């Protein structure tokens, strides 16, 4: 087993947790494995991200893993050690779950880099805990401490918002990108969905988020089966809730998985996607080229990848190289919608050292 390398937030949380030794501990959103490995009395782990969950499982395989913010996992917890989420809504949902389900004597210890902390985080915690304070800063990090929980979960999750112009009700859990709103890029892609291939029946919404695209595709293609995939448990739950709220739950399913993992090669007619993707507080575009190639492998010959992206990004040549013939469907000053079609004749070539896979076209 490789020893995890703690970052500054991990080191601070491990040091602060020493004052609470002997308490039954639950860890939320461990991103390195250092918290789960370094804390005593850990009774369970819960991560929103499947990638984080798998990383920790490799480091500490014996730690019980529960569903995201699972009441059963939190029940009886006397110390909850968490990475502070990037949004106040996500923190509100997390703090509400801890306050409602953990031990009445629980201490919530939530840490983050100083540059990512805001006064609003204290206010959110104060809505769920009678006592809130911040630790001294160390390792470029600081922790917020919540004690004396209210015993109630606060706002009901997922939240929902009606968008009359799009005839959409959007549902979202706290940690989902764009929340109950409609992302600007997604809105541009929605406007082009009437041009989707009408014979497409096997469709994936890659990185489904709050489910807006999944619902839009289901409406545009009434005969299609739409599968939303996302590494985030909050996103999967949000997509299913949005599909239910808009009357297309019979067409839309969603699963927590890494990209197109588990999808049979050459089985899809259509993939829709709105990259880039976020990881914690950071924008992560490193996964995008890999996902384009994976989408190409999952599509049948002649299948299509529809995606929207910031117009300044170098995705057009990337799509042509990794997927196939690519045309611009719609463009605004900020966003470009493209359609890429997999050639009807192709072969997959084994990867070299630089790429996970390379596609060549006959």
PDB file of C-alpha atoms in Angstrom, residues 58-200:
ATOM      1  CA  UNK A  58      -6.857   1.812  -2.524  1.00  0.00           C
ATOM      2  CA  UNK A  59      -5.101   3.470   0.409  1.00  0.00           C
ATOM      3  CA  UNK A  60      -7.366   2.277   3.251  1.00  0.00           C
ATOM      4  CA  UNK A  61      -9.392  -0.684   1.967  1.00  0.00           C
ATOM      5  CA  UNK A  62     -10.864  -1.521   5.377  1.00  0.00           C
ATOM      6  CA  UNK A  63     -12.737   1.748   5.949  1.00  0.00           C
ATOM      7  CA  UNK A  64     -16.505   1.222   5.495  1.00  0.00           C
ATOM      8  CA  UNK A  65     -17.885   3.332   2.650  1.00  0.00           C
ATOM      9  CA  UNK A  66     -21.383   4.782   2.766  1.00  0.00           C
ATOM     10  CA  UNK A  67     -23.530   6.627   0.270  1.00  0.00           C
ATOM     11  CA  UNK A  68     -23.050  10.381   0.080  1.00  0.00           C
ATOM     12  CA  UNK A  69     -24.373  12.000   3.308  1.00  0.00           C
ATOM     13  CA  UNK A  70     -26.077   8.725   4.219  1.00  0.00           C
ATOM     14  CA  UNK A  71     -28.021   9.145   7.494  1.00  0.00           C
ATOM     15  CA  UNK A  72     -27.088   5.608   8.523  1.00  0.00           C
ATOM     16  CA  UNK A  73     -23.387   6.379   8.119  1.00  0.00           C
ATOM     17  CA  UNK A  74     -23.637   9.620  10.104  1.00  0.00           C
ATOM     18  CA  UNK A  75     -25.723   8.153  12.921  1.00  0.00           C
ATOM     19  CA  UNK A  76     -23.663   8.024  16.107  1.00  0.00           C
ATOM     20  CA  UNK A  77     -20.754  10.008  14.676  1.00  0.00           C
ATOM     21  CA  UNK A  78     -19.119  12.162  17.351  1.00  0.00           C
ATOM     22  CA  UNK A  79     -16.531  13.758  15.078  1.00  0.00           C
ATOM     23  CA  UNK A  80     -17.054  14.538  11.387  1.00  0.00           C
ATOM     24  CA  UNK A  81     -13.912  15.567   9.521  1.00  0.00           C
ATOM     25  CA  UNK A  82     -14.570  17.061   6.102  1.00  0.00           C
ATOM     26  CA  UNK A  83     -13.016  18.988   3.264  1.00  0.00           C
ATOM     27  CA  UNK A  84     -14.924  22.234   2.821  1.00  0.00           C
ATOM     28  CA  UNK A  85     -16.914  22.083  -0.430  1.00  0.00           C
ATOM     29  CA  UNK A  86     -16.525  24.844  -2.990  1.00  0.00           C
ATOM     30  CA  UNK A  87     -20.083  26.165  -2.802  1.00  0.00           C
ATOM     31  CA  UNK A  88     -22.143  27.497   0.082  1.00  0.00           C
ATOM     32  CA  UNK A  89     -25.073  25.367  -1.070  1.00  0.00           C
ATOM     33  CA  UNK A  90     -22.966  22.204  -0.800  1.00  0.00           C
ATOM     34  CA  UNK A  91     -21.798  23.234   2.665  1.00  0.00           C
ATOM     35  CA  UNK A  92     -25.391  23.924   3.687  1.00  0.00           C
ATOM     36  CA  UNK A  93     -26.466  20.426   2.638  1.00  0.00           C
ATOM     37  CA  UNK A  94     -23.457  18.801   4.326  1.00  0.00           C
ATOM     38  CA  UNK A  95     -23.835  20.722   7.587  1.00  0.00           C
ATOM     39  CA  UNK A  96     -27.567  20.076   7.657  1.00  0.00           C
ATOM     40  CA  UNK A  97     -27.038  16.331   7.303  1.00  0.00           C
ATOM     41  CA  UNK A  98     -24.424  16.261  10.078  1.00  0.00           C
ATOM     42  CA  UNK A  99     -26.613  18.368  12.395  1.00  0.00           C
ATOM     43  CA  UNK A 100     -29.647  16.171  11.771  1.00  0.00           C
ATOM     44  CA  UNK A 101     -28.194  12.682  11.940  1.00  0.00           C
ATOM     45  CA  UNK A 102     -24.932  12.681  13.904  1.00  0.00           C
ATOM     46  CA  UNK A 103     -24.584  12.394  17.696  1.00  0.00           C
ATOM     47  CA  UNK A 104     -26.000  15.400  19.616  1.00  0.00           C
ATOM     48  CA  UNK A 105     -22.467  15.963  20.927  1.00  0.00           C
ATOM     49  CA  UNK A 106     -20.889  15.893  17.444  1.00  0.00           C
ATOM     50  CA  UNK A 107     -18.062  18.198  16.409  1.00  0.00           C
ATOM     51  CA  UNK A 108     -17.857  19.122  12.727  1.00  0.00           C
ATOM     52  CA  UNK A 109     -14.307  19.942  11.656  1.00  0.00           C
ATOM     53  CA  UNK A 110     -14.277  21.246   8.081  1.00  0.00           C
ATOM     54  CA  UNK A 111     -11.038  22.448   6.500  1.00  0.00           C
ATOM     55  CA  UNK A 112      -9.956  24.257   3.380  1.00  0.00           C
ATOM     56  CA  UNK A 113      -7.242  26.439   1.938  1.00  0.00           C
ATOM     57  CA  UNK A 114      -7.366  29.969   3.356  1.00  0.00           C
ATOM     58  CA  UNK A 115      -7.804  31.478  -0.107  1.00  0.00           C
ATOM     59  CA  UNK A 116     -11.019  29.500  -0.602  1.00  0.00           C
ATOM     60  CA  UNK A 117     -12.638  30.411   2.730  1.00  0.00           C
ATOM     61  CA  UNK A 118     -15.287  33.107   3.048  1.00  0.00           C
ATOM     62  CA  UNK A 119     -17.314  34.689   5.809  1.00  0.00           C
ATOM     63  CA  UNK A 120     -20.398  33.177   4.229  1.00  0.00           C
ATOM     64  CA  UNK A 121     -19.193  29.709   5.260  1.00  0.00           C
ATOM     65  CA  UNK A 122     -19.341  30.715   8.933  1.00  0.00           C
ATOM     66  CA  UNK A 123     -22.871  32.010   8.404  1.00  0.00           C
ATOM     67  CA  UNK A 124     -23.953  28.747   6.765  1.00  0.00           C
ATOM     68  CA  UNK A 125     -22.586  26.684   9.640  1.00  0.00           C
ATOM     69  CA  UNK A 126     -24.250  29.006  12.148  1.00  0.00           C
ATOM     70  CA  UNK A 127     -27.573  28.016  10.604  1.00  0.00           C
ATOM     71  CA  UNK A 128     -26.999  24.441  11.781  1.00  0.00           C
ATOM     72  CA  UNK A 129     -24.744  24.717  14.845  1.00  0.00           C
ATOM     73  CA  UNK A 130     -25.072  26.811  17.986  1.00  0.00           C
ATOM     74  CA  UNK A 131     -21.308  27.328  18.243  1.00  0.00           C
ATOM     75  CA  UNK A 132     -19.071  28.082  15.280  1.00  0.00           C
ATOM     76  CA  UNK A 133     -15.464  29.220  15.272  1.00  0.00           C
ATOM     77  CA  UNK A 134     -12.380  29.097  13.079  1.00  0.00           C
ATOM     78  CA  UNK A 135      -9.029  27.598  13.960  1.00  0.00           C
ATOM     79  CA  UNK A 136      -5.754  29.411  13.530  1.00  0.00           C
ATOM     80  CA  UNK A 137      -4.319  29.147  10.036  1.00  0.00           C
ATOM     81  CA  UNK A 138      -1.507  26.689   9.367  1.00  0.00           C
ATOM     82  CA  UNK A 139      -0.130  25.075   6.213  1.00  0.00           C
ATOM     83  CA  UNK A 140      -2.016  27.765   4.222  1.00  0.00           C
ATOM     84  CA  UNK A 141      -5.217  26.195   5.552  1.00  0.00           C
ATOM     85  CA  UNK A 142      -7.817  26.804   8.218  1.00  0.00           C
ATOM     86  CA  UNK A 143     -10.700  24.807   9.660  1.00  0.00           C
ATOM     87  CA  UNK A 144     -14.183  25.840  10.673  1.00  0.00           C
ATOM     88  CA  UNK A 145     -15.567  24.085  13.743  1.00  0.00           C
ATOM     89  CA  UNK A 146     -19.256  23.526  14.386  1.00  0.00           C
ATOM     90  CA  UNK A 147     -20.635  22.324  17.736  1.00  0.00           C
ATOM     91  CA  UNK A 148     -24.066  22.106  19.422  1.00  0.00           C
ATOM     92  CA  UNK A 149     -26.028  20.920  16.357  1.00  0.00           C
ATOM     93  CA  UNK A 150     -29.578  22.076  15.793  1.00  0.00           C
ATOM     94  CA  UNK A 151     -30.824  18.520  15.200  1.00  0.00           C
ATOM     95  CA  UNK A 152     -32.669  19.431  11.998  1.00  0.00           C
ATOM     96  CA  UNK A 153     -31.535  19.141   8.353  1.00  0.00           C
ATOM     97  CA  UNK A 154     -32.682  22.655   7.424  1.00  0.00           C
ATOM     98  CA  UNK A 155     -33.620  23.147   3.757  1.00  0.00           C
ATOM     99  CA  UNK A 156     -35.000  20.193   1.840  1.00  0.00           C
ATOM    100  CA  UNK A 157     -32.692  18.753  -0.829  1.00  0.00           C
ATOM    101  CA  UNK A 158     -32.686  18.705  -3.759  1.00  0.00           C
ATOM    102  CA  UNK A 159     -33.779  22.288  -4.297  1.00  0.00           C
ATOM    103  CA  UNK A 160     -35.730  23.097  -7.439  1.00  0.00           C
ATOM    104  CA  UNK A 161     -36.314  26.102  -9.697  1.00  0.00           C
ATOM    105  CA  UNK A 162     -38.758  26.672 -12.524  1.00  0.00           C
ATOM    106  CA  UNK A 163     -37.459  28.122 -15.818  1.00  0.00           C
ATOM    107  CA  UNK A 164     -40.519  29.156 -17.812  1.00  0.00           C
ATOM    108  CA  UNK A 165     -38.625  30.216 -20.938  1.00  0.00           C
ATOM    109  CA  UNK A 166     -37.243  26.682 -21.330  1.00  0.00           C
ATOM    110  CA  UNK A 167     -40.311  24.972 -19.827  1.00  0.00           C
ATOM    111  CA  UNK A 168     -37.947  23.236 -17.400  1.00  0.00           C
ATOM    112  CA  UNK A 169     -37.942  22.530 -13.679  1.00  0.00           C
ATOM    113  CA  UNK A 170     -34.352  22.050 -12.574  1.00  0.00           C
ATOM    114  CA  UNK A 171     -33.561  20.109  -9.392  1.00  0.00           C
ATOM    115  CA  UNK A 172     -30.147  20.137  -7.756  1.00  0.00           C
ATOM    116  CA  UNK A 173     -28.280  19.054  -4.673  1.00  0.00           C
ATOM    117  CA  UNK A 174     -25.866  21.524  -3.155  1.00  0.00           C
ATOM    118  CA  UNK A 175     -22.637  20.422  -4.797  1.00  0.00           C
ATOM    119  CA  UNK A 176     -23.839  20.338  -8.405  1.00  0.00           C
ATOM    120  CA  UNK A 177     -22.379  22.770 -10.935  1.00  0.00           C
ATOM    121  CA  UNK A 178     -24.874  25.540 -11.840  1.00  0.00           C
ATOM    122  CA  UNK A 179     -27.205  24.411  -9.031  1.00  0.00           C
ATOM    123  CA  UNK A 180     -30.834  24.848 -10.033  1.00  0.00           C
ATOM    124  CA  UNK A 181     -29.833  27.230 -12.808  1.00  0.00           C
ATOM    125  CA  UNK A 182     -29.111  26.550 -16.462  1.00  0.00           C
ATOM    126  CA  UNK A 183     -25.451  26.993 -17.342  1.00  0.00           C
ATOM    127  CA  UNK A 184     -24.880  29.447 -20.213  1.00  0.00           C
ATOM    128  CA  UNK A 185     -23.126  26.844 -22.366  1.00  0.00           C
ATOM    129  CA  UNK A 186     -25.823  24.283 -21.691  1.00  0.00           C
ATOM    130  CA  UNK A 187     -28.436  26.828 -22.739  1.00  0.00           C
ATOM    131  CA  UNK A 188     -26.693  27.279 -26.105  1.00  0.00           C
ATOM    132  CA  UNK A 189     -26.634  23.513 -26.660  1.00  0.00           C
ATOM    133  CA  UNK A 190     -30.309  23.237 -25.666  1.00  0.00           C
ATOM    134  CA  UNK A 191     -31.185  25.633 -28.480  1.00  0.00           C
ATOM    135  CA  UNK A 192     -29.601  23.245 -31.009  1.00  0.00           C
ATOM    136  CA  UNK A 193     -31.188  19.990 -29.836  1.00  0.00           C
ATOM    137  CA  UNK A 194     -33.906  20.136 -32.494  1.00  0.00           C
ATOM    138  CA  UNK A 195     -31.149  19.214 -34.983  1.00  0.00           C
ATOM    139  CA  UNK A 196     -30.141  15.978 -33.241  1.00  0.00           C
ATOM    140  CA  UNK A 197     -30.274  12.786 -35.343  1.00  0.00           C
ATOM    141  CA  UNK A 198     -33.868  11.607 -34.993  1.00  0.00           C
ATOM    142  CA  UNK A 199     -32.963   7.928 -35.348  1.00  0.00           C
ATOM    143  CA  UNK A 200     -30.773   7.959 -32.236  1.00  0.00           C
TER     144      UNK A 200
END
